[in-house]
Amino acid sequence: MTHTFITTAATDGLFAPVHPRAVGPSEAMMRLRRRFPPRPVPVDWPGTRRSREEIGWWIRQRPGPASTLRAVARGADRLLEWLEGFPGDNWQSRWGASGAQAYSAEGWRVGRVPPVFKAQLTEREKNDLSCGIRALICADVLRPDVRWIVTRKWPGLLDALEWRDLEGITELKARAATRTDLRPAAIAEALGKIAMILACKGGGIIDITVGDCVELAEARDQARGPRNGTNKSLFYLLLHSMGIFPEDAPTTVRVFGRARGQLSVEQLVDRYNLACRPIRDLLVDYLRERQPQLDYTSLTQLSLILCKLFWADLEAHHPGIDSLHLEPAIAAAWKSRMRTKVRRIRLADGTTSEVRSPRLSASEDMARVRAFYYDIAQWAVDDPARWAPWAAPCPISDAEANFTKEVRRRKARMDQRTRERLPILPRLVEAVVAEHKLATARLEAARATAPGASFRIGEETWHRPRLPHAHAVWADDPQGARRNLETEESNAFWTWAAVEVLRHTGIRIEELLELSHHGIIQYRLPTTGELVPLLQITPSKSDEERLLLVTPELADALSQVVSRVRDSAGAVPSVPAYDTHEKVWLPPMPWLFQYARGGENRRMTPGGMRRMLRRALNGLGLTGSDRTPLAWTPHDFRRIFVTDAVANGLPPHIAQIICGHKDISTTMGYKAIYPAEAIEAHRAFVARRRALCPSEEYRTPTSDEWDEFLGHFERRKLSVGTCGRAFGTSCVHEHACVRCSMLRPDPAQRSRLEEIRDNLTARIVEAEREGWLGEIEGLRISLAGAHDKLSQLDAEGARRRQTVDLGMPTFRQIAAGTSTAEGP
């Protein structure tokens, strides 16, 4: 694709916002949907060509009270009479021409019907019409649109459709009855969804396709919102378990859900609605060139920096901009905005306020923009026709893109964070274990208590309410709050399991969630034949697989996790998982960190695990040295693991392998340095240096040698100051101290020095008068020394007068906090 420079006036509509911010599903998702399309509704079938008399006879032959059947037949006949007034060869075509589906199914049930009917229907007439529509659907006279049928509930619809496929529906109900782990209401809801598919598409259970299920799930989300319950996939799981879908069919309908998958480069750029199309095309080409070297997360981040933080910001503040050659004022204004992050918060009165704070990643982001300019300049040499029109001077200097100082600040913040949390890690572990035991005891006591009765946990009295339709175990705490004890016990267990695995392995949160039952392996030592348990860590950030030794504490945690997730057959269920970073669905695997929800097992997500840990750990009341609550993140355990391991003797290069770092400097960046470590390391260095020196240099001195050493310092005291010559050296001036540069004059002896100066001056005058020329030169040297020592005292006095004494602050005034432990 060849770019040419186009000015604003050169092309019509150049800056029109032709790229919408909202983007559709990824190409991979579209291919998946094309492979599993929904069945089209036929325009004609035998049931929709029956006469009114045949339909009425069929309705009256159904099982049920005669009065009810007459009311149903009356409502169906009235609706058919209305449909006869519309064009069409059958009832289905007339139904479509009538516009009846413009009124929701729930509206027909409550009397919101077309104006041709009476404005005010009696309750009997409303019931007749509602039952009549239901009867026509069950009789396969009408097949409504999926989006219409999901707007109301249809209790008992599957039973009314049994005449279509008695064998298939019976098998379906039998499979549903085996799910004793689910609430009866959830089973009924799933069967009702399958009945809706039969009512809209026709045929039997075996005729239902994957596309039919996807269409129903999407229609239900549109009608009731994406968060319309936790059992949205159960109906699909029941059908999938019957083996009616192809072998390559996804194991869960969530594969077709809101997760769009990996977006193309064009979709990544079009999210930001760039006005200048040539620049938009340039960014697309640039990102496509960089795509082979980057993973999807890095590519998404780069598109955000270049498209949103860079060019979209320039277009917002300088409409009509169309060149990468930025004027100095424009570049300076953009860099100023880059260094500031604006966050809008909602105040108590409903208004919003802007909070500005420094953007910590500003230097790194500007470095990527700088690389963008330099890449284009370099590529312009190799392919001038494509890239040369866009080569421009980079508006970012070397100093502005240098984030070394920010890296050091980040290191200091992380070290301080680790030093605050490492001493209280044992308290954290004890609190997590205690909370898990307490939650387990509450759940067991509640299960052993009949509904309506009370039970005691320690000094507290709990009450189990009568909830006949509740599948979970609920209880009222002493304050009267109703709590789901099963959920609390599950959260407490998984919090404990996550803390144990993270603190014993130092793995990342993504690696924690990718642990599978296949990753727990054994290795036989070739020397002793001993079996050693190992934990396999799948490639994550560094794309390197590694094995970790399983300690007894870690083995206990893993064994409890495996025992918890095993199914009735003793196997860990294999479930698919969505990679939130790469935006792809992973094949089914026996993940260790999985849970049951909505009738299916799901792998925990990084966001969900972080929220669970944050709620659990922040609720434990652990505080730092300043008595403020300490916030914990999963990565804190990784830094603590590295710091503790290296401080206790683990070589840094081994810690690097365990952590999966490519560079040992990264590993050492995780390690927090304590003052005690620096002192001990220096003392150890001195000890090693002394060990390498000759032993006679470090022999114990004799009494005479020690007395001579002390006597040297005693003999350094003089009348006018102190001699600074080294031990074991003689006086080079034969004790003419005023002349010696080693003399350190004492300010308290200034008068004596002045007396010596005056005496020397007088002696020089006398020598000149008497003609003692041999003494004059020596006296003048001594006089120059006296003047020099007085000058030293004058300079020292002037320096002392300029110095402001601020006093000596106490430690309480300068200490930022008090650590509970001096070292790790």
Coordinates of C-alpha atoms in Angstrom, one line a residue, residues 154-498:
W154 CA -43.6 -20.5 29.2
P155 CA -44.0 -22.9 32.1
G156 CA -44.8 -26.4 31.1
L157 CA -44.0 -25.8 27.4
L158 CA -41.8 -28.8 27.0
D159 CA -44.6 -31.1 28.4
A160 CA -47.0 -29.6 25.9
L161 CA -44.5 -30.4 23.0
E162 CA -44.0 -34.1 24.0
W163 CA -46.3 -35.2 21.2
R164 CA -43.6 -34.0 18.7
D165 CA -40.7 -36.1 20.1
L166 CA -41.7 -38.2 23.0
E167 CA -38.6 -40.4 23.0
G168 CA -36.1 -37.4 22.7
I169 CA -37.9 -35.3 25.4
T170 CA -38.1 -38.3 27.7
E171 CA -34.3 -38.9 27.4
L172 CA -33.7 -35.2 27.9
K173 CA -35.7 -35.2 31.1
A174 CA -33.9 -38.3 32.4
R175 CA -30.5 -36.6 31.9
A176 CA -31.7 -33.5 33.6
A177 CA -32.9 -35.6 36.6
T178 CA -29.3 -36.8 37.2
R179 CA -28.2 -33.3 37.9
T180 CA -29.0 -33.4 41.6
D181 CA -26.3 -30.7 42.3
L182 CA -28.6 -28.1 40.7
R183 CA -31.7 -26.3 41.9
P184 CA -35.0 -27.6 40.4
A185 CA -35.7 -24.1 39.2
A186 CA -32.4 -24.1 37.2
I187 CA -33.4 -27.4 35.6
A188 CA -36.8 -26.2 34.7
E189 CA -35.3 -23.0 33.2
A190 CA -33.0 -25.0 31.0
L191 CA -35.8 -27.3 29.8
G192 CA -37.9 -24.3 29.1
K193 CA -35.2 -22.9 26.8
I194 CA -35.0 -26.1 24.9
A195 CA -38.8 -26.0 24.5
M196 CA -38.5 -22.5 23.0
I197 CA -36.1 -23.8 20.4
L198 CA -38.5 -26.6 19.4
A199 CA -41.4 -24.2 19.3
C200 CA -39.5 -21.7 17.0
K201 CA -37.6 -24.1 14.8
G202 CA -39.9 -27.2 14.7
G203 CA -38.6 -30.8 14.6
G204 CA -37.4 -32.9 17.5
I205 CA -34.6 -32.9 20.0
I206 CA -32.2 -34.5 17.6
D207 CA -32.8 -31.8 15.0
I208 CA -31.6 -29.0 17.3
T209 CA -28.3 -27.5 16.1
V210 CA -25.5 -25.5 17.8
G211 CA -26.6 -22.4 15.9
D212 CA -30.1 -22.7 17.3
C213 CA -28.7 -22.6 20.8
V214 CA -26.5 -19.7 20.0
E215 CA -29.4 -17.8 18.5
L216 CA -31.5 -18.4 21.6
A217 CA -28.8 -17.4 24.0
E218 CA -28.1 -14.1 22.1
A219 CA -31.9 -13.3 21.9
R220 CA -32.3 -13.9 25.6
D221 CA -29.3 -11.6 26.4
Q222 CA -30.8 -8.9 24.2
A223 CA -34.2 -9.2 25.8
R224 CA -33.1 -9.5 29.5
G225 CA -29.6 -8.2 29.5
P226 CA -26.3 -10.1 29.5
R227 CA -26.5 -10.8 33.2
N228 CA -29.8 -12.6 33.3
G229 CA -28.9 -15.4 35.7
T230 CA -26.1 -18.0 36.2
N231 CA -27.7 -20.9 34.3
K232 CA -27.4 -19.6 30.8
S233 CA -25.3 -22.5 29.5
L234 CA -27.1 -25.4 31.2
F235 CA -29.6 -26.1 28.4
Y236 CA -26.7 -26.4 25.9
L237 CA -24.8 -28.7 28.3
L238 CA -27.8 -31.0 28.5
L239 CA -28.1 -31.2 24.7
H240 CA -24.4 -31.7 24.3
S241 CA -24.4 -34.6 26.7
M242 CA -27.0 -36.3 24.5
G243 CA -24.5 -36.5 21.6
I244 CA -26.7 -34.7 19.1
F245 CA -24.0 -32.1 18.1
P246 CA -21.0 -32.7 15.8
E247 CA -17.8 -33.8 17.4
D248 CA -16.1 -30.5 16.8
A249 CA -18.9 -28.6 18.5
P250 CA -17.8 -26.4 21.4
T251 CA -18.4 -27.8 24.9
T252 CA -20.1 -24.6 26.1
V253 CA -22.2 -22.0 24.5
R254 CA -20.1 -19.3 26.2
V255 CA -17.6 -19.7 23.3
F256 CA -20.1 -17.7 21.3
G257 CA -20.6 -15.2 24.0
R258 CA -19.5 -11.6 24.6
A259 CA -15.8 -12.6 24.3
R260 CA -15.0 -11.3 20.8
G261 CA -11.7 -13.0 20.4
Q262 CA -8.6 -11.5 18.8
L263 CA -9.4 -8.4 16.8
S264 CA -7.7 -7.7 13.6
V265 CA -5.2 -4.8 13.3
E266 CA -7.9 -2.7 11.5
Q267 CA -10.4 -3.4 14.3
L268 CA -7.8 -2.4 16.9
V269 CA -7.2 0.9 15.2
D270 CA -10.8 1.6 14.4
R271 CA -11.7 1.5 18.1
Y272 CA -10.5 5.1 18.5
N273 CA -12.4 6.7 15.6
L274 CA -9.5 8.4 14.0
A275 CA -10.5 11.2 11.7
C276 CA -7.5 11.4 9.3
R277 CA -7.7 8.3 7.1
P278 CA -4.1 8.5 5.7
I279 CA -2.8 8.5 9.3
R280 CA -5.2 5.7 10.2
D281 CA -4.0 3.6 7.2
L282 CA -0.4 4.3 8.2
L283 CA -1.0 3.1 11.8
V284 CA -2.7 0.0 10.4
D285 CA 0.4 -0.7 8.2
Y286 CA 2.8 -0.1 11.0
L287 CA 1.0 -2.4 13.5
R288 CA 0.8 -5.1 10.8
E289 CA 4.5 -4.9 10.3
R290 CA 5.1 -5.2 14.1
Q291 CA 2.5 -7.9 14.6
P292 CA 4.7 -11.0 13.9
Q293 CA 7.1 -9.9 16.7
L294 CA 4.5 -9.2 19.4
D295 CA 1.9 -11.2 21.3
Y296 CA -1.7 -10.0 21.2
T297 CA -1.5 -8.2 24.5
S298 CA 1.6 -6.2 23.5
L299 CA 0.0 -5.4 20.1
T300 CA -3.2 -4.2 21.8
Q301 CA -1.1 -2.0 24.2
L302 CA 0.9 -0.6 21.3
S303 CA -2.3 0.3 19.4
L304 CA -3.7 2.1 22.5
I305 CA -0.5 4.2 22.8
L306 CA -0.2 5.1 19.2
C307 CA -3.8 5.5 18.3
K308 CA -5.4 6.8 21.5
L309 CA -2.7 8.5 23.6
F310 CA -0.8 9.9 20.6
W311 CA -2.8 10.6 17.5
A312 CA -6.4 10.7 18.8
D313 CA -5.2 13.1 21.5
L314 CA -3.6 15.3 18.8
E315 CA -6.8 15.3 16.7
A316 CA -8.9 16.2 19.8
H317 CA -6.8 19.3 20.6
H318 CA -5.7 20.2 17.0
P319 CA -8.6 19.4 14.6
G320 CA -7.5 18.9 11.0
I321 CA -3.9 17.8 11.8
D322 CA -2.7 15.4 9.1
S323 CA 1.1 15.2 9.4
L324 CA 3.5 13.5 11.7
H325 CA 5.8 16.5 11.4
L326 CA 4.7 18.3 14.6
E327 CA 5.3 21.9 15.3
P328 CA 7.4 22.5 18.5
A329 CA 4.4 24.1 20.3
I330 CA 2.1 21.2 19.4
A331 CA 4.6 18.6 20.4
A332 CA 5.3 20.3 23.7
A333 CA 1.6 20.5 24.6
W334 CA 1.1 16.9 23.7
K335 CA 4.0 15.8 25.9
S336 CA 2.7 17.8 28.8
R337 CA -0.7 16.1 28.5
M338 CA 1.0 12.7 28.3
R339 CA 2.7 13.2 31.6
T340 CA -0.7 13.8 33.3
K341 CA -3.5 11.3 33.9
V342 CA -7.0 12.7 34.2
R343 CA -9.6 10.6 36.2
R344 CA -13.2 11.6 36.6
I345 CA -14.9 10.8 39.9
R346 CA -18.5 11.1 40.8
L347 CA -19.2 13.3 43.9
A348 CA -21.9 12.8 46.5
D349 CA -24.1 15.5 44.9
G350 CA -24.1 13.7 41.5
T351 CA -21.6 15.9 39.8
T352 CA -18.3 14.8 38.4
S353 CA -14.9 16.2 39.2
E354 CA -11.5 15.7 37.4
V355 CA -8.6 14.5 39.4
R356 CA -5.2 14.9 37.8
S357 CA -2.2 12.8 38.8
P358 CA 1.2 12.0 37.2
R359 CA 1.2 9.2 34.6
L360 CA 3.7 6.8 35.8
S361 CA 4.2 5.2 32.4
A362 CA 4.6 8.5 30.5
S363 CA 8.3 7.9 29.7
E364 CA 7.7 4.4 28.6
D365 CA 4.8 5.4 26.4
M366 CA 6.7 8.2 24.8
A367 CA 9.6 5.8 24.1
R368 CA 7.1 3.7 22.1
V369 CA 6.0 6.7 20.1
R370 CA 9.7 7.6 19.6
A371 CA 10.3 4.0 18.3
F372 CA 7.4 4.5 15.9
Y373 CA 9.1 7.6 14.3
Y374 CA 12.5 5.8 14.2
D375 CA 11.0 2.6 12.7
I376 CA 9.4 4.6 9.9
A377 CA 12.7 6.5 9.2
Q378 CA 14.6 3.2 9.1
W379 CA 12.0 1.5 6.9
A380 CA 12.0 4.5 4.6
V381 CA 15.5 3.6 3.6
D382 CA 14.6 0.0 2.8
D383 CA 11.2 0.8 1.1
P384 CA 11.1 4.5 0.1
A385 CA 7.9 4.3 -1.9
R386 CA 5.9 3.0 1.0
W387 CA 7.4 4.7 4.1
A388 CA 9.4 7.7 2.9
P389 CA 6.3 10.1 2.6
W390 CA 5.7 9.6 6.4
A391 CA 9.3 10.1 7.6
A392 CA 9.4 13.1 10.0
P393 CA 11.6 14.4 12.8
C394 CA 10.9 12.8 16.0
P395 CA 9.4 15.2 18.6
I396 CA 10.7 13.2 21.5
S397 CA 14.3 13.6 22.7
D398 CA 16.5 10.9 24.2
A399 CA 16.1 12.4 27.7
E400 CA 12.3 12.4 27.4
A401 CA 12.2 8.8 26.4
N402 CA 14.7 7.7 29.1
F403 CA 12.7 6.0 31.9
T404 CA 15.7 4.8 33.9
K405 CA 14.8 7.2 36.8
E406 CA 11.2 5.9 36.8
V407 CA 12.5 2.3 36.9
R408 CA 14.5 3.1 40.0
R409 CA 11.5 4.8 41.6
R410 CA 9.4 1.8 40.8
K411 CA 12.0 -0.5 42.3
A412 CA 12.1 1.6 45.4
R413 CA 8.3 1.4 45.7
M414 CA 8.2 -2.3 45.2
D415 CA 11.0 -2.9 47.7
Q416 CA 9.2 -0.8 50.3
R417 CA 6.0 -2.7 49.6
T418 CA 7.8 -6.0 50.1
R419 CA 9.5 -4.9 53.3
E420 CA 6.1 -4.0 54.7
R421 CA 4.5 -7.3 53.9
L422 CA 7.2 -9.9 54.4
P423 CA 7.2 -9.6 58.2
I424 CA 3.5 -10.1 58.5
L425 CA 3.2 -13.0 56.0
P426 CA 3.0 -15.5 58.8
R427 CA 0.1 -13.6 60.3
L428 CA -1.6 -13.6 56.9
V429 CA -1.2 -17.3 56.6
E430 CA -2.6 -17.9 60.1
A431 CA -5.5 -15.6 59.4
V432 CA -6.4 -17.3 56.1
V433 CA -6.2 -20.8 57.7
A434 CA -8.4 -19.7 60.6
E435 CA -10.9 -18.1 58.3
H436 CA -11.1 -21.3 56.2
K437 CA -11.6 -23.5 59.3
L438 CA -14.3 -21.1 60.7
A439 CA -16.2 -21.1 57.4
T440 CA -16.0 -24.9 57.2
A441 CA -17.3 -25.2 60.8
R442 CA -20.2 -22.8 60.1
L443 CA -21.2 -24.7 57.0
E444 CA -21.1 -28.1 58.7
A445 CA -23.0 -26.9 61.7
A446 CA -25.7 -25.3 59.4
R447 CA -26.1 -28.5 57.4
A448 CA -26.5 -30.5 60.6
T449 CA -29.2 -28.0 61.7
A450 CA -32.8 -28.3 60.6
P451 CA -34.4 -25.3 58.8
G452 CA -35.9 -23.0 61.4
A453 CA -33.5 -24.0 64.2
S454 CA -30.5 -22.2 65.6
F455 CA -26.9 -23.4 66.0
R456 CA -23.8 -22.0 67.9
I457 CA -20.4 -21.3 66.5
G458 CA -18.1 -20.4 69.4
E459 CA -19.9 -17.6 71.3
E460 CA -22.2 -16.7 68.4
T461 CA -25.7 -18.0 67.8
W462 CA -26.7 -18.4 64.1
H463 CA -30.2 -19.2 62.8
R464 CA -31.0 -21.3 59.7
P465 CA -34.1 -19.9 58.0
R466 CA -36.9 -21.8 56.3
L467 CA -36.2 -21.4 52.6
P468 CA -38.0 -24.3 50.8
H469 CA -36.8 -23.3 47.3
A470 CA -33.2 -22.5 48.3
H471 CA -30.6 -25.0 47.0
A472 CA -27.7 -23.4 48.9
V473 CA -27.2 -23.3 52.7
W474 CA -28.3 -19.9 54.1
A475 CA -28.0 -18.7 57.7
D476 CA -28.6 -15.5 59.6
D477 CA -25.6 -14.2 61.5
P478 CA -26.0 -12.7 65.0
Q479 CA -26.5 -9.3 63.4
G480 CA -29.4 -10.6 61.4
A481 CA -27.7 -10.5 58.0
R482 CA -28.5 -13.5 55.7
R483 CA -25.4 -15.1 54.3
N484 CA -24.7 -17.9 51.9
L485 CA -22.5 -20.3 53.9
E486 CA -21.6 -22.4 50.9
T487 CA -20.3 -19.4 49.0
E488 CA -18.3 -18.2 52.0
E489 CA -16.7 -21.6 52.5
S490 CA -15.8 -21.9 48.8
N491 CA -14.3 -18.4 48.8
A492 CA -12.4 -19.1 52.0
F493 CA -11.0 -22.4 50.6
W494 CA -9.9 -21.0 47.3
T495 CA -8.3 -18.0 49.0
W496 CA -6.3 -20.4 51.3
A497 CA -5.4 -22.6 48.3
A498 CA -4.2 -19.6 46.2

